[in-house]
CSV table of C-alpha atoms and ligand atoms in Angstrom, one decimal:
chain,number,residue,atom,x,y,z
W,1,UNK,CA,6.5,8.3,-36.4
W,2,UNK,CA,3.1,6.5,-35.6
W,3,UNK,CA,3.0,2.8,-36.0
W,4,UNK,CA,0.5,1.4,-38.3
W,5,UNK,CA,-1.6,-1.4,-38.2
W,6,UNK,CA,-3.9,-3.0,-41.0
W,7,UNK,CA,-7.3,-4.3,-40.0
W,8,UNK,CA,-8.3,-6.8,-41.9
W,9,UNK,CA,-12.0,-7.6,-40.9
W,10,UNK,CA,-14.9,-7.6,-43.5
W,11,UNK,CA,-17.2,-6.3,-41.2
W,12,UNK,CA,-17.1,-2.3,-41.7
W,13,UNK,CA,-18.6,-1.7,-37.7
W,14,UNK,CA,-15.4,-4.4,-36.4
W,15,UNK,CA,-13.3,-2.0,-39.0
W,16,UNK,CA,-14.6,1.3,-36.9
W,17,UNK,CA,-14.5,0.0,-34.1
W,18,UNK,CA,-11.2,-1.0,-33.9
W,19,UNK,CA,-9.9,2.1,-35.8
W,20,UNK,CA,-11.0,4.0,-33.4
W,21,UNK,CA,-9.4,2.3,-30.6
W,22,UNK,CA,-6.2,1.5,-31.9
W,23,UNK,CA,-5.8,6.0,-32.6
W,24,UNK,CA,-6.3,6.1,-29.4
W,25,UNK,CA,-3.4,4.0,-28.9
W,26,UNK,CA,-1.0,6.1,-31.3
W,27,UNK,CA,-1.8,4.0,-34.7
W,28,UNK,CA,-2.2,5.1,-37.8
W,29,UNK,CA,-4.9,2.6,-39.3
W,30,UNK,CA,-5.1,1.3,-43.2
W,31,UNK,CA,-8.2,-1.2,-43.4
W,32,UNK,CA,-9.0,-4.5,-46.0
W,33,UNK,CA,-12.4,-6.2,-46.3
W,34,UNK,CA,-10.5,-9.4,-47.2
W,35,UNK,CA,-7.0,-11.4,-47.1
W,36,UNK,CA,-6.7,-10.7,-51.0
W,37,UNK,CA,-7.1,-7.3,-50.4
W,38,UNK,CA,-5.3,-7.8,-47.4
W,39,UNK,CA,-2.4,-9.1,-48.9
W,40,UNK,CA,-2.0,-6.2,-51.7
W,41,UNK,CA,-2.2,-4.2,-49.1
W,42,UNK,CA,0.9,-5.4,-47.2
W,43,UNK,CA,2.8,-5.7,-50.4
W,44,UNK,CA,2.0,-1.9,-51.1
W,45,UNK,CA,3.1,-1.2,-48.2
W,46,UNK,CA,4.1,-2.9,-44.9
W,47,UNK,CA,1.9,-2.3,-41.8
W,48,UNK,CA,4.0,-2.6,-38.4
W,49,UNK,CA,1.5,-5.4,-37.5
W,50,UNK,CA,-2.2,-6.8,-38.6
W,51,UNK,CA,-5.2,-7.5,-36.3
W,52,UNK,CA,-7.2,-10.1,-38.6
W,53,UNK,CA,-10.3,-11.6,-38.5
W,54,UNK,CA,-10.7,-15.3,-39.7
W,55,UNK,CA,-14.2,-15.8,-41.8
W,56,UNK,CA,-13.8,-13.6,-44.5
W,57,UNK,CA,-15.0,-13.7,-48.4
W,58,UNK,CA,-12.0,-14.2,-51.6
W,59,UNK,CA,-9.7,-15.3,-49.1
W,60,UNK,CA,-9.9,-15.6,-45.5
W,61,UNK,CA,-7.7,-15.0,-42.5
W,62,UNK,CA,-5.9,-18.1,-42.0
W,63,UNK,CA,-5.2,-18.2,-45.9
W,64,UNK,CA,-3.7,-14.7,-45.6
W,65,UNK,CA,-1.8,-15.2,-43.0
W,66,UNK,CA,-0.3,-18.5,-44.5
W,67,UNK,CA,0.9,-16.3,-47.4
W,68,UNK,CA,2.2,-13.8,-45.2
W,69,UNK,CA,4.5,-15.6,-43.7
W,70,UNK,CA,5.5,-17.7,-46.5
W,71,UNK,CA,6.1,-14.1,-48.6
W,72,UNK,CA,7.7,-12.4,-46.0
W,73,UNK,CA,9.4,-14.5,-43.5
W,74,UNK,CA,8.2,-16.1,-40.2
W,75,UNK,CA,7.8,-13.7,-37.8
W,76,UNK,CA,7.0,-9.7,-39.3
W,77,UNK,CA,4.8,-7.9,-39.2
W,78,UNK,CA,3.3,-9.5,-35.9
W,79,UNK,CA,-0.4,-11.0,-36.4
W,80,UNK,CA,-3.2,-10.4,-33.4
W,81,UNK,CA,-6.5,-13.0,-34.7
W,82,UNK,CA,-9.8,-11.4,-33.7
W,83,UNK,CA,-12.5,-13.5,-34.2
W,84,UNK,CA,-15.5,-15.4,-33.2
W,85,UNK,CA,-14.1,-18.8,-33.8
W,86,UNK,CA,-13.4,-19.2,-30.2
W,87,UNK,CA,-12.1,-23.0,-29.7
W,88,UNK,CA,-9.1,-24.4,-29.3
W,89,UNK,CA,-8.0,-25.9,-32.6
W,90,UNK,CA,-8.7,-22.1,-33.8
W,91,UNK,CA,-6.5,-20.9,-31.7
W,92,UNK,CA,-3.7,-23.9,-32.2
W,93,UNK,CA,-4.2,-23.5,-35.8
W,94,UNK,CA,-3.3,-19.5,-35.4
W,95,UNK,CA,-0.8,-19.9,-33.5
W,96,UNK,CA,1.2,-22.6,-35.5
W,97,UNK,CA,0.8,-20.3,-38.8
W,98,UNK,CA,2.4,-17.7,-37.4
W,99,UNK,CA,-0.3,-15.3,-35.1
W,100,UNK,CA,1.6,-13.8,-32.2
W,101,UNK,CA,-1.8,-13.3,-30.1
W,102,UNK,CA,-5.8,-14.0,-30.3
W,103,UNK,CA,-8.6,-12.1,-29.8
W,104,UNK,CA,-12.2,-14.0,-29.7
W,105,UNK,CA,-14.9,-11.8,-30.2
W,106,UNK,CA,-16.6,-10.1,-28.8
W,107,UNK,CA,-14.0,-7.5,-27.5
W,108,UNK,CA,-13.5,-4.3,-26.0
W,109,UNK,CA,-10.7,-1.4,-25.6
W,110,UNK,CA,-9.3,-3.1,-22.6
W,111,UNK,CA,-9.0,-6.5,-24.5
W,112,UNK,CA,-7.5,-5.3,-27.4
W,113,UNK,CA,-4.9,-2.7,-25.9
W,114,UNK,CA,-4.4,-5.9,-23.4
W,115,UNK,CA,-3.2,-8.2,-26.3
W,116,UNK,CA,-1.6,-5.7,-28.5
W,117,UNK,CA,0.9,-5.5,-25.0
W,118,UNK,CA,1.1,-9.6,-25.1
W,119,UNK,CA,2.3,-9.4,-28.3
W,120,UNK,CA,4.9,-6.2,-27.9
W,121,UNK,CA,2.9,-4.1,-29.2
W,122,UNK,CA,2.1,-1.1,-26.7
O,1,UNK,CA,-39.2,4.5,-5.3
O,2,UNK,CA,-36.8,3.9,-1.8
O,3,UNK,CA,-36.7,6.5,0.8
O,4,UNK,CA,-33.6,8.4,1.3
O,5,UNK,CA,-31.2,6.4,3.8
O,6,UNK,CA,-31.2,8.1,7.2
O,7,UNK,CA,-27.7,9.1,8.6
O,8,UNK,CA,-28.7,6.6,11.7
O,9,UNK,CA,-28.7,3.8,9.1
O,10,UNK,CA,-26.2,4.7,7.2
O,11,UNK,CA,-23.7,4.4,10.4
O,12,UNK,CA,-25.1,1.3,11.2
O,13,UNK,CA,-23.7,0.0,7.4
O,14,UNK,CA,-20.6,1.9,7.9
O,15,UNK,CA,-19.3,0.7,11.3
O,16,UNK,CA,-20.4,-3.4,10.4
O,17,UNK,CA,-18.7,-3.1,7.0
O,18,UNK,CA,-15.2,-1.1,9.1
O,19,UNK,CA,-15.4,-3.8,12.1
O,20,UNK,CA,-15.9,-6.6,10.0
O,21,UNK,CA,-13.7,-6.4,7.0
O,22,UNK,CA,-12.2,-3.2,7.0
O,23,UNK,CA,-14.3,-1.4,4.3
O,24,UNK,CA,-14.9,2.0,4.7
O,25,UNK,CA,-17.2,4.0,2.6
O,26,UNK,CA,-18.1,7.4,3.0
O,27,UNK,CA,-20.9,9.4,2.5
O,28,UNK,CA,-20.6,10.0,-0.8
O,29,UNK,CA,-20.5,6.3,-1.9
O,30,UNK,CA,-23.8,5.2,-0.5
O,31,UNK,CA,-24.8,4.5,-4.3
O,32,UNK,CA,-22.3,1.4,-3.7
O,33,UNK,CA,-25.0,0.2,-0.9
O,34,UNK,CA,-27.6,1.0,-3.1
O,35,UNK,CA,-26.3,-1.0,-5.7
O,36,UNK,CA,-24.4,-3.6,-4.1
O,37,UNK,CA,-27.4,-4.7,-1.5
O,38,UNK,CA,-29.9,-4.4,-3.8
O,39,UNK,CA,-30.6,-8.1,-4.2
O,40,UNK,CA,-30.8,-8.7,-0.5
O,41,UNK,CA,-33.2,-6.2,-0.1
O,42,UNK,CA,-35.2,-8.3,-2.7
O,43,UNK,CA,-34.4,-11.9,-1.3
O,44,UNK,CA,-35.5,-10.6,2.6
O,45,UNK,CA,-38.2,-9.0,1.0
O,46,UNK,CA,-37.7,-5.4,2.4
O,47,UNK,CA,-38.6,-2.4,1.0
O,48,UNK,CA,-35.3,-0.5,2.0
O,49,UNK,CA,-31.6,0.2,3.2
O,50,UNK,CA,-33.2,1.5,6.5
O,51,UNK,CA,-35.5,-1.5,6.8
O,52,UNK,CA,-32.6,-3.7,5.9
O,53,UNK,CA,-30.3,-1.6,8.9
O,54,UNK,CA,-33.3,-2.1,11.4
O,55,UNK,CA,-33.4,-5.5,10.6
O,56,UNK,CA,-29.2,-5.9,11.7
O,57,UNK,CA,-29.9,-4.4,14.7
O,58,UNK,CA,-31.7,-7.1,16.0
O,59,UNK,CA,-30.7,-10.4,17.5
O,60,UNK,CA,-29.6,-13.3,15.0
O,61,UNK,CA,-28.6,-11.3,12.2
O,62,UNK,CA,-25.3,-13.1,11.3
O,63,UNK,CA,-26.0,-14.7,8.4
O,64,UNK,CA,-27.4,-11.7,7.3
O,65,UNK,CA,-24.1,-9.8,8.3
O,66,UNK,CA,-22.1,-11.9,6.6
O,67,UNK,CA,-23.9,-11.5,3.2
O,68,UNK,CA,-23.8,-7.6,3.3
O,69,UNK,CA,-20.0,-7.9,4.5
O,70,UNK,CA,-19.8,-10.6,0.8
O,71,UNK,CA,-21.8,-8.9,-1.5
O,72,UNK,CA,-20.0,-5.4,-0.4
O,73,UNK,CA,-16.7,-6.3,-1.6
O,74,UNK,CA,-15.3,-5.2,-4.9
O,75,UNK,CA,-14.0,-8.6,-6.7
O,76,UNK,CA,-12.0,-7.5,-10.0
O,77,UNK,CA,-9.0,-9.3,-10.7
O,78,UNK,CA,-7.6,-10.6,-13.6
O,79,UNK,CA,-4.7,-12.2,-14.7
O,80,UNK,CA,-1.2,-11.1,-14.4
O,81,UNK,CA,-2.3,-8.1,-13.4
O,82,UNK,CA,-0.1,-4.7,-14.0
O,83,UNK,CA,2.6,-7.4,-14.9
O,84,UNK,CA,5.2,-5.8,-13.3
O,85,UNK,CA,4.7,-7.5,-9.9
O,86,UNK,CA,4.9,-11.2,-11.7
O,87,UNK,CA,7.9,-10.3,-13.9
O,88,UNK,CA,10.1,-9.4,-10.4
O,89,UNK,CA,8.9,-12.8,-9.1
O,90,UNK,CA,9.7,-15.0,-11.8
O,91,UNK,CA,12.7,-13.2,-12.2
O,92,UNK,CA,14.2,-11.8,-9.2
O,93,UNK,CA,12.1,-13.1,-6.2
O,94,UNK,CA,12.1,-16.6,-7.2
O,95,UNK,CA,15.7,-17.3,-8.0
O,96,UNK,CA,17.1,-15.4,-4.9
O,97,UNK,CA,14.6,-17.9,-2.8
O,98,UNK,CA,16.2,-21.1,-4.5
O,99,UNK,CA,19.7,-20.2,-4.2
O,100,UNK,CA,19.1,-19.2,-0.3
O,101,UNK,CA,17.3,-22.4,0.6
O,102,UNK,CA,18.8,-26.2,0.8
O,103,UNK,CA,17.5,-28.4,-2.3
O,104,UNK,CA,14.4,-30.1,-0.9
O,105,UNK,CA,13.4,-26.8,1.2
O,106,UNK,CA,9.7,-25.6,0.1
O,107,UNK,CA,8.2,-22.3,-0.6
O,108,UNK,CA,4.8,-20.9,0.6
O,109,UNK,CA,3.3,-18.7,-1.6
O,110,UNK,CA,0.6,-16.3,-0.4
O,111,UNK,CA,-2.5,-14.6,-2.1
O,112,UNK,CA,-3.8,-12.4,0.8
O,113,UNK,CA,-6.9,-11.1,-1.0
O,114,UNK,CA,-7.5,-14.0,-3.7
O,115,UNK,CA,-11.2,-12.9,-5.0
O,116,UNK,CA,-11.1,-15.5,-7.6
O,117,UNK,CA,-8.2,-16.6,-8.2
O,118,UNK,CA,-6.6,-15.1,-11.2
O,119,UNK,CA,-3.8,-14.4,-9.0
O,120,UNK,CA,-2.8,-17.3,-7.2
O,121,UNK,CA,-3.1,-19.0,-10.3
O,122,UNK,CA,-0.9,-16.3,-12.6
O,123,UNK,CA,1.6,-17.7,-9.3
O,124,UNK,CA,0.8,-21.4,-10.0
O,125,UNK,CA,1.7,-20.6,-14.0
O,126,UNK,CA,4.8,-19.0,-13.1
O,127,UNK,CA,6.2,-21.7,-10.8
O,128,UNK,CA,5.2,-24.5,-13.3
O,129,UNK,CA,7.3,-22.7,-16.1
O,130,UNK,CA,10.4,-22.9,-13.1
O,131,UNK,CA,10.0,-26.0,-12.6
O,132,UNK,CA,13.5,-27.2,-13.5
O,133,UNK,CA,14.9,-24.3,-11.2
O,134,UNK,CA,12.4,-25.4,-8.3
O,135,UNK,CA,13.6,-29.4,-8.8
O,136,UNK,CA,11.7,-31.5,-5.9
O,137,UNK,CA,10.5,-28.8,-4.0
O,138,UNK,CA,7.6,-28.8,-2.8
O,139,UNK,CA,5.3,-25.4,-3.5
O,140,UNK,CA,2.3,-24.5,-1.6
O,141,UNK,CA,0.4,-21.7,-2.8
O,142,UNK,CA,-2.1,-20.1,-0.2
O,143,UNK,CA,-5.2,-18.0,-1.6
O,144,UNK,CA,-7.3,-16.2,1.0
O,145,UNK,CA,-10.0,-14.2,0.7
O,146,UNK,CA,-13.7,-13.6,3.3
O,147,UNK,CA,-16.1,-13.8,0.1
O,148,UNK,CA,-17.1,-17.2,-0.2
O,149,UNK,CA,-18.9,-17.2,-3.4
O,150,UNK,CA,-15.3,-15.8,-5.2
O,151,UNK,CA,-13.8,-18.8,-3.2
O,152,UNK,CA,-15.9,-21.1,-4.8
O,153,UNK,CA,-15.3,-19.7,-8.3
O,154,UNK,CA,-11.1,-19.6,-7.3
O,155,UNK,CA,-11.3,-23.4,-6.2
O,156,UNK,CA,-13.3,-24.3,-9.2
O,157,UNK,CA,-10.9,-22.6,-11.8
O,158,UNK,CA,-13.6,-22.2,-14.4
O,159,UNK,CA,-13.3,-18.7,-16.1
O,160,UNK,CA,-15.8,-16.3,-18.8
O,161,UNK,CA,-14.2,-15.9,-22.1
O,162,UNK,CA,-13.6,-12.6,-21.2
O,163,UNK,CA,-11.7,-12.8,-18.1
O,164,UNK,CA,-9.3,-15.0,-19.9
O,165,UNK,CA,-8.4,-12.6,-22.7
O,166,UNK,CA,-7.4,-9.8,-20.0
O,167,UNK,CA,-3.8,-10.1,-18.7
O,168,UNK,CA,-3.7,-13.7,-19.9
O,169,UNK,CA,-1.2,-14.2,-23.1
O,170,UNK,CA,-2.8,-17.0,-25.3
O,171,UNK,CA,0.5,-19.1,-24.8
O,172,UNK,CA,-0.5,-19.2,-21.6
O,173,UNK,CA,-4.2,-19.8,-22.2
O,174,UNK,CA,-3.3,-23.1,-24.8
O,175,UNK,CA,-0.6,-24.3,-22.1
O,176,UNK,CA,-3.0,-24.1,-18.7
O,177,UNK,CA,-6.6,-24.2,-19.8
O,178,UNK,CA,-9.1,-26.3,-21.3
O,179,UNK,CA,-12.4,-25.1,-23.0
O,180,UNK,CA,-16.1,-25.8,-21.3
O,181,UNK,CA,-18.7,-25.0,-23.2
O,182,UNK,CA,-18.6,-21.0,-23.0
O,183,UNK,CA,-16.2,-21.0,-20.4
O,184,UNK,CA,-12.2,-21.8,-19.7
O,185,UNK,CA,-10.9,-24.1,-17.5
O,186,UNK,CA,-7.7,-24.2,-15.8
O,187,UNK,CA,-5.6,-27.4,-16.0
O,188,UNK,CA,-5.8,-29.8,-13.0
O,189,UNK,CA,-2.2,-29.8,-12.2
O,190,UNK,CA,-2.4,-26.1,-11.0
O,191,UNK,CA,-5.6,-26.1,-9.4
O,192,UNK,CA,-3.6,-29.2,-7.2
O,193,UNK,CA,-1.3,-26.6,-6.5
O,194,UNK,CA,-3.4,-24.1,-5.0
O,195,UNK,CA,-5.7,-24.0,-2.1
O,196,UNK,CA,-8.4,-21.1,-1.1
O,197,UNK,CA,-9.5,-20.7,2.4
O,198,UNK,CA,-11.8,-18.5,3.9
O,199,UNK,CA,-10.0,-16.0,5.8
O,200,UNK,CA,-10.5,-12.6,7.6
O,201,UNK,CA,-7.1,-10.3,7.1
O,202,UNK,CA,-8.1,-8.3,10.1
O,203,UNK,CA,-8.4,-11.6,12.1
O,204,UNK,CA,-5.2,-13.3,13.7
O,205,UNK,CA,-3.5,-14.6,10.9
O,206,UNK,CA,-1.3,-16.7,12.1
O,207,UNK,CA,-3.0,-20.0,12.2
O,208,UNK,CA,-2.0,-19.9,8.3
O,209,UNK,CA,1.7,-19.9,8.9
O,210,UNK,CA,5.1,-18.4,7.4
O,211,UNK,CA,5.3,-17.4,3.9
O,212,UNK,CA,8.2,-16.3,1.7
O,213,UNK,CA,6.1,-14.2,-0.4
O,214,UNK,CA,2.6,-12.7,-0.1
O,215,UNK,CA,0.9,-11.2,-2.7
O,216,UNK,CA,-2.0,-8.6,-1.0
O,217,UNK,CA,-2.7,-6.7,-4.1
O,218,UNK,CA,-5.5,-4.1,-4.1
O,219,UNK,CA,-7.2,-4.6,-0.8
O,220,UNK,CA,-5.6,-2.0,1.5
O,221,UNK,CA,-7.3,0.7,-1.1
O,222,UNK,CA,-10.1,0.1,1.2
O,223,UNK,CA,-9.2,0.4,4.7
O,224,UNK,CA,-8.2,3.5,6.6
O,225,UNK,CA,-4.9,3.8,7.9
O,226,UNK,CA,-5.2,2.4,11.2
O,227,UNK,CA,-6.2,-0.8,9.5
O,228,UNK,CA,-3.7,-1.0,7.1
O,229,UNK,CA,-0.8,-0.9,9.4
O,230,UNK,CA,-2.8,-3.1,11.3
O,231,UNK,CA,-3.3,-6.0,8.5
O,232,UNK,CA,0.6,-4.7,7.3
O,233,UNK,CA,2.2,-5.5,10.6
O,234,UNK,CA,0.0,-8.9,10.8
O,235,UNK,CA,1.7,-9.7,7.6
O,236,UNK,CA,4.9,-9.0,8.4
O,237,UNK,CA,4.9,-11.4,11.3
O,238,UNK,CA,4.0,-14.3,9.1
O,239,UNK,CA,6.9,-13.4,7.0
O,240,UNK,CA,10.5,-15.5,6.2
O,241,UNK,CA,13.4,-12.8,7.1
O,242,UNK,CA,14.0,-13.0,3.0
O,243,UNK,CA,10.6,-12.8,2.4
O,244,UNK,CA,8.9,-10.5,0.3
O,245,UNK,CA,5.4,-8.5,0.1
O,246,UNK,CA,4.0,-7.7,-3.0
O,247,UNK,CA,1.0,-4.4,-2.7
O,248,UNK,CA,-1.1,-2.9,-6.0
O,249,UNK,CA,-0.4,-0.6,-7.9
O,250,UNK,CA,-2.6,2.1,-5.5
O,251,UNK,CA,-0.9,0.9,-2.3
O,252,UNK,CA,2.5,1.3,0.0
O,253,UNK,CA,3.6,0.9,3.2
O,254,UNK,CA,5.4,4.3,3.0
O,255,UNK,CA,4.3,6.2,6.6
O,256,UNK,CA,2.3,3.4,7.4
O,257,UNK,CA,4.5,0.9,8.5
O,258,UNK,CA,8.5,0.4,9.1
O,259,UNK,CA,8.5,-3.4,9.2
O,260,UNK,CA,9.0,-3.3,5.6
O,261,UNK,CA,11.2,-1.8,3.6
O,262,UNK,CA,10.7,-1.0,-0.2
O,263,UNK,CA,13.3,-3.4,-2.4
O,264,UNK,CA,15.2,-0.6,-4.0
O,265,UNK,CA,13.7,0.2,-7.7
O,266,UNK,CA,11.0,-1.9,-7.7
O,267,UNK,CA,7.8,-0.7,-7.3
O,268,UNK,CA,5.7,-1.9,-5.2
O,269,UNK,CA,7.4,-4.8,-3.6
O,270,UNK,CA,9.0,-4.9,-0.2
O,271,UNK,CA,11.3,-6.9,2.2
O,272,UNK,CA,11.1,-6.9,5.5
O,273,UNK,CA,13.0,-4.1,7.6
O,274,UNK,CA,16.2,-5.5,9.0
O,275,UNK,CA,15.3,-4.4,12.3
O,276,UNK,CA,12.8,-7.3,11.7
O,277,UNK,CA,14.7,-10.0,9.6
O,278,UNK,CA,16.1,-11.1,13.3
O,279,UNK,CA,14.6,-14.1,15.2
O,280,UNK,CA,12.6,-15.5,11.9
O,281,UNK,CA,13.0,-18.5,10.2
O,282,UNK,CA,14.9,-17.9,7.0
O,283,UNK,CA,12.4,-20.8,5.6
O,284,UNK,CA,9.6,-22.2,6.2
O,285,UNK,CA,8.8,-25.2,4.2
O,286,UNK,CA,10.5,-28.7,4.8
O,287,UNK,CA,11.2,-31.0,2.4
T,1,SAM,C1,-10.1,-6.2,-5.8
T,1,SAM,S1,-10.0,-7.8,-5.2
T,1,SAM,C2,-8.2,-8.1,-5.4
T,1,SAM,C3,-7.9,-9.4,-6.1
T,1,SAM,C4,-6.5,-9.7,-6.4
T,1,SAM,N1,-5.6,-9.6,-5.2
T,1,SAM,C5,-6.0,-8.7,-7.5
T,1,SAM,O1,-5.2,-7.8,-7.2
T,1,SAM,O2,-6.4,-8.8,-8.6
T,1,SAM,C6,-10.1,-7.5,-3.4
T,1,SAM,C7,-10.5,-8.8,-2.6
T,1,SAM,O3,-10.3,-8.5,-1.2
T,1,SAM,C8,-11.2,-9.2,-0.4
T,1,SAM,N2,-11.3,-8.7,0.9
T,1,SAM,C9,-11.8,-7.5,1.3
T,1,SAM,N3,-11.7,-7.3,2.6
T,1,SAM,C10,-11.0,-8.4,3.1
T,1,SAM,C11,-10.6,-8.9,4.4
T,1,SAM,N4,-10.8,-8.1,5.4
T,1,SAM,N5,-10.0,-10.1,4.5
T,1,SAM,C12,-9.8,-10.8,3.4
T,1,SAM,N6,-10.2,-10.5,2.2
T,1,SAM,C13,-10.8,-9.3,2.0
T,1,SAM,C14,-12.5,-9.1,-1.3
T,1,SAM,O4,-13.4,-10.0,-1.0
T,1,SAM,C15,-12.0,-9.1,-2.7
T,1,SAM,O5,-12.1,-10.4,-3.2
C-alpha cells in the first residue's frame, strides 16, 4: 500500500507542486490550506508523514505541529518544514517541536526527495 | 553567430584538455566547449573557438591554458553524496583504523578531486562526531583538486542555501554551520581540520604523502582508460597497506587495475591487493 503524506501549505501552486512530486515518489497525497484544517485532517485520518509550511492563516505551522505532537505523541507521523523562513531560530524552533527535517524554500524535486530520505522517508 | 569549429581546432582543445588534466571529450560534446569557454571568448575578446585555438598555439599562452583546463571541469558535489560511501567510513573504515593503530597514531584522510569541498568536509563532520573513538589523534584531512576558483570556495566554507539542503541532514546543518546573510557557513573547527591544495592527479603525487583512506569520487568518469589506471596505480602507491580507496558511484577499478581489490559487499570501496600490502607502512601519521 502507498504511503501518504499530507501537505499542508496555503499556497495552492506549493500544494501542486509538491503533489506532483511526491506521486512520483510512490505517495498518495491529501492536501490542507491551514494547521486547523490540517489538524482535522490528521484526526480523520493519519497521513504516514506531513511536509508543512510555517506562515499560514487560522493556525499556522508551528502551532499545528505543537498540537500534533502533544495529541499524538512525540515522534509520528514524521514532520518535513518547507518554508521560506530560512534562519536559524526557525529552524531550532522546528526542530525542538518535533520536525524531523527542513526544507527552506525555494525547492526542487531533488531537495525534497533528498530530505524525505534524511528523515526515513524514501 | 560563431563559425562552426574546424576539426584542426577542435584537436587542438582535445589533446590540451587529455594532456593536461585528463579530460576527454568527444566529438559529440563540443557544446561543452561552446558553453563552458564562452566567457573567455568574451574576456579575450575573440570572436570564436577557432580564434581562441589559434590564439593557444602561440607562444605564452599559459595562463590562458590554465583557464580553459579550470573553467572545463565539471564541479558538482554535494554533501554526503550517494551516502553509502560515508556510512562504510564512519562505520567500518574508521573503527577497523583505530583498533589497528597505537593510541596517539594519526590518520590522513584524502579528497582526491575536492571541487568544493562538500566532501572533505562531510569527512571532517564524520570524524568530529568520532571524536571520543579518535581520543588524541591527530586527523589531517587532504582536499585536492587543479580548479582554483572551487579551491577558494572549499577553503572558504561558505555555501548557497541550496547546496546545503542536498545531502546535508539539518542536524547536521544546526551542529556545523552558521548563517551569512544568504549563505551558510561551515563552523571554524572543521575548516581547521581541512586543508585544499592545488594539485594535478596526473602529476607525481607523492610529494602529498601516505594516506589511509582516499576518497576520489567521480573524477575517473572522465579520463580514458590509460589514465585511469594511470592516476589508480599513483594512488595506490600513496596508500597505508590497510588503507582504503573510495570511487563514485560510475567508477571501478575492475579490469583497470589489480593493485586494489574490491572490499567484499561494498560497493565501491577498495583495499589494496595483498600482493601490494607488503613493504608499506601500516600508518602513516605520528602522534
Ligand atoms: C565532479 S567533481 C567531484 C567532487 C567530489 N569528489 C564529489 O564526488 O562530489 C570533479 C572534480 O575533479 C577535478 N579534476 C578534474 N581533473 C582533475 C585532475 N586531473 N586533477 C585533479 N582534479 C581534477 C575537477 O576540477 C572537479 O572539481
Amino acid at each position: 500500500m502507498a504511503r501518504t503524506c499530507l501537505i499542508v501549505d496555503d499556497s495552492r501552486v506549493v500544494r501542486k507542486i509538491a503533489r506532483r512530486i511526491l506521486e512520483t515518489n510512490g505517495f498518495d497525497v491529501a492536501e490542507a490550506p491551514d494547521g486547523q484544517q490540517a489538524l482535522e485532517s490528521c484526526r480523520a485520518s493519519m497521513p504516514d508523514c506531513v511536509l508543512l509550511d510555517w506562515n499560514m492563516p487560522v493556525m499556522d505551522g508551528i502551532s499545528f505541529l505543537k498540537h500534533l505532537r502533544a495529541e499524538f505523541g512525540p515522534d509520528n507521523p514524521p514532520v518535513v518544514f518547507c518554508t521560506t523562513e530560512n534562519d536559524m531560530s526557525h529552524i531550532e524552533m522546528a526542530i525542538t517541536c518535533g520536525a524531523q527535517e527542513y526544507i527552506m524554500k525555494p525547492f526542487d524535486e531533488e531537495i525534497l526527495v533528498s530530505k524525505f530520505s534524511q528523515a526515513g522517508l524514501l | 553567430m560563431s563559425a562552426v569549429l574546424t576539426v584542426n581546432a577542435f584537436e587542438t582543445f582535445s589533446q590540451l584538455l587529455k594532456a593536461r588534466s585528463g579530460l576527454v571529450i568527444g566529438q559529440d560534446k563540443t557544446y561543452l566547449l561552446e558553453t563552458r569557454l564562452a566567457a573567455i571568448l568574451r574576456r579575450e575578446k575573440l570572436p570564436d573557438l577557432n580564434a581562441l585555438a589559434e590564439r593557444l598555439r602561440r607562444p605564452g599562452a599559459d595562463a590562458l591554458t590554465r583557464d580553459i583546463v579550470e573553467a572545463m571541469t565539471t564541479n558538482e558535489s554535494f554533501f554526503f553524496r550517494d551516502d553509502k560511501p560515508f556510512q562504510h567510513f564512519r562505520a567500518q573504515a574508521l573503527p577497523r583504523l583505530i583498533a589497528a593503530r597505537g593510541p596517539g597514531v594519526g590518520l590522513r584522510v584524502w579528497s582526491a578531486a575536492s571541487s568544493s569541498g562538500q566532501e572533505a568536509y562531510s569527512l571532517a563532520m564524520i570524524l568530529t562526531e568520532c571524536k571520543a573513538a579518535l581520543g588524541t589523534r591527530k586527523v589531517d584531512i587532504v582536499g585536492t583538486d587543479i580548479a582554483r576558483e572551487q579551491l577558494t570556495r572549499a577553503k572558504e566554507g561558505l555555501y548557497t542555501q541550496f547546496e546545503v539542503q542536498r545531502g546535508l541532514p539539518v542536524q547536521m546543518l544546526m551542529r556545523y554551520f552558521r548563517k551569512e546573510e544568504a549563505n551558510w557557513r561551515i563552523a571554524d573547527s572543521l575548516r581547521a581540520m581541512a586543508q585544499f591544495r592545488e594539485f594535478n592527479l596526473l602529476g607525481d603525487l607523492r610529494p602529498l604523502g601516505m594516506f589511509d583512506v582516499v576518497f576520489c569520487r567521480n573524477v575517473l568518469i572522465y579520463f580514458d582508460q590509460d589514465t585511469k589506471k594511470r592516476v589508480l596505480e599513483a594512488i595506490a602507491a600513496q596508500m597505508t597497506a590497510d588503507g582504503l580507496l573510495y570511487l563514485g558511484g560510475a567508477e571501478t577499478v575492475l579490469g583497470i587495475t589489480a593493485k586494489f581489490a574490491p572490499v567484499p559487499g561494498e560497493r565501491g570501496v577498495y583495499g589494496l591487493a595483498s600482493t601490494q600490502r607488503e613493504r608499506r607502512p601500516l600508518a602513516v601519521g605520528a602522534a
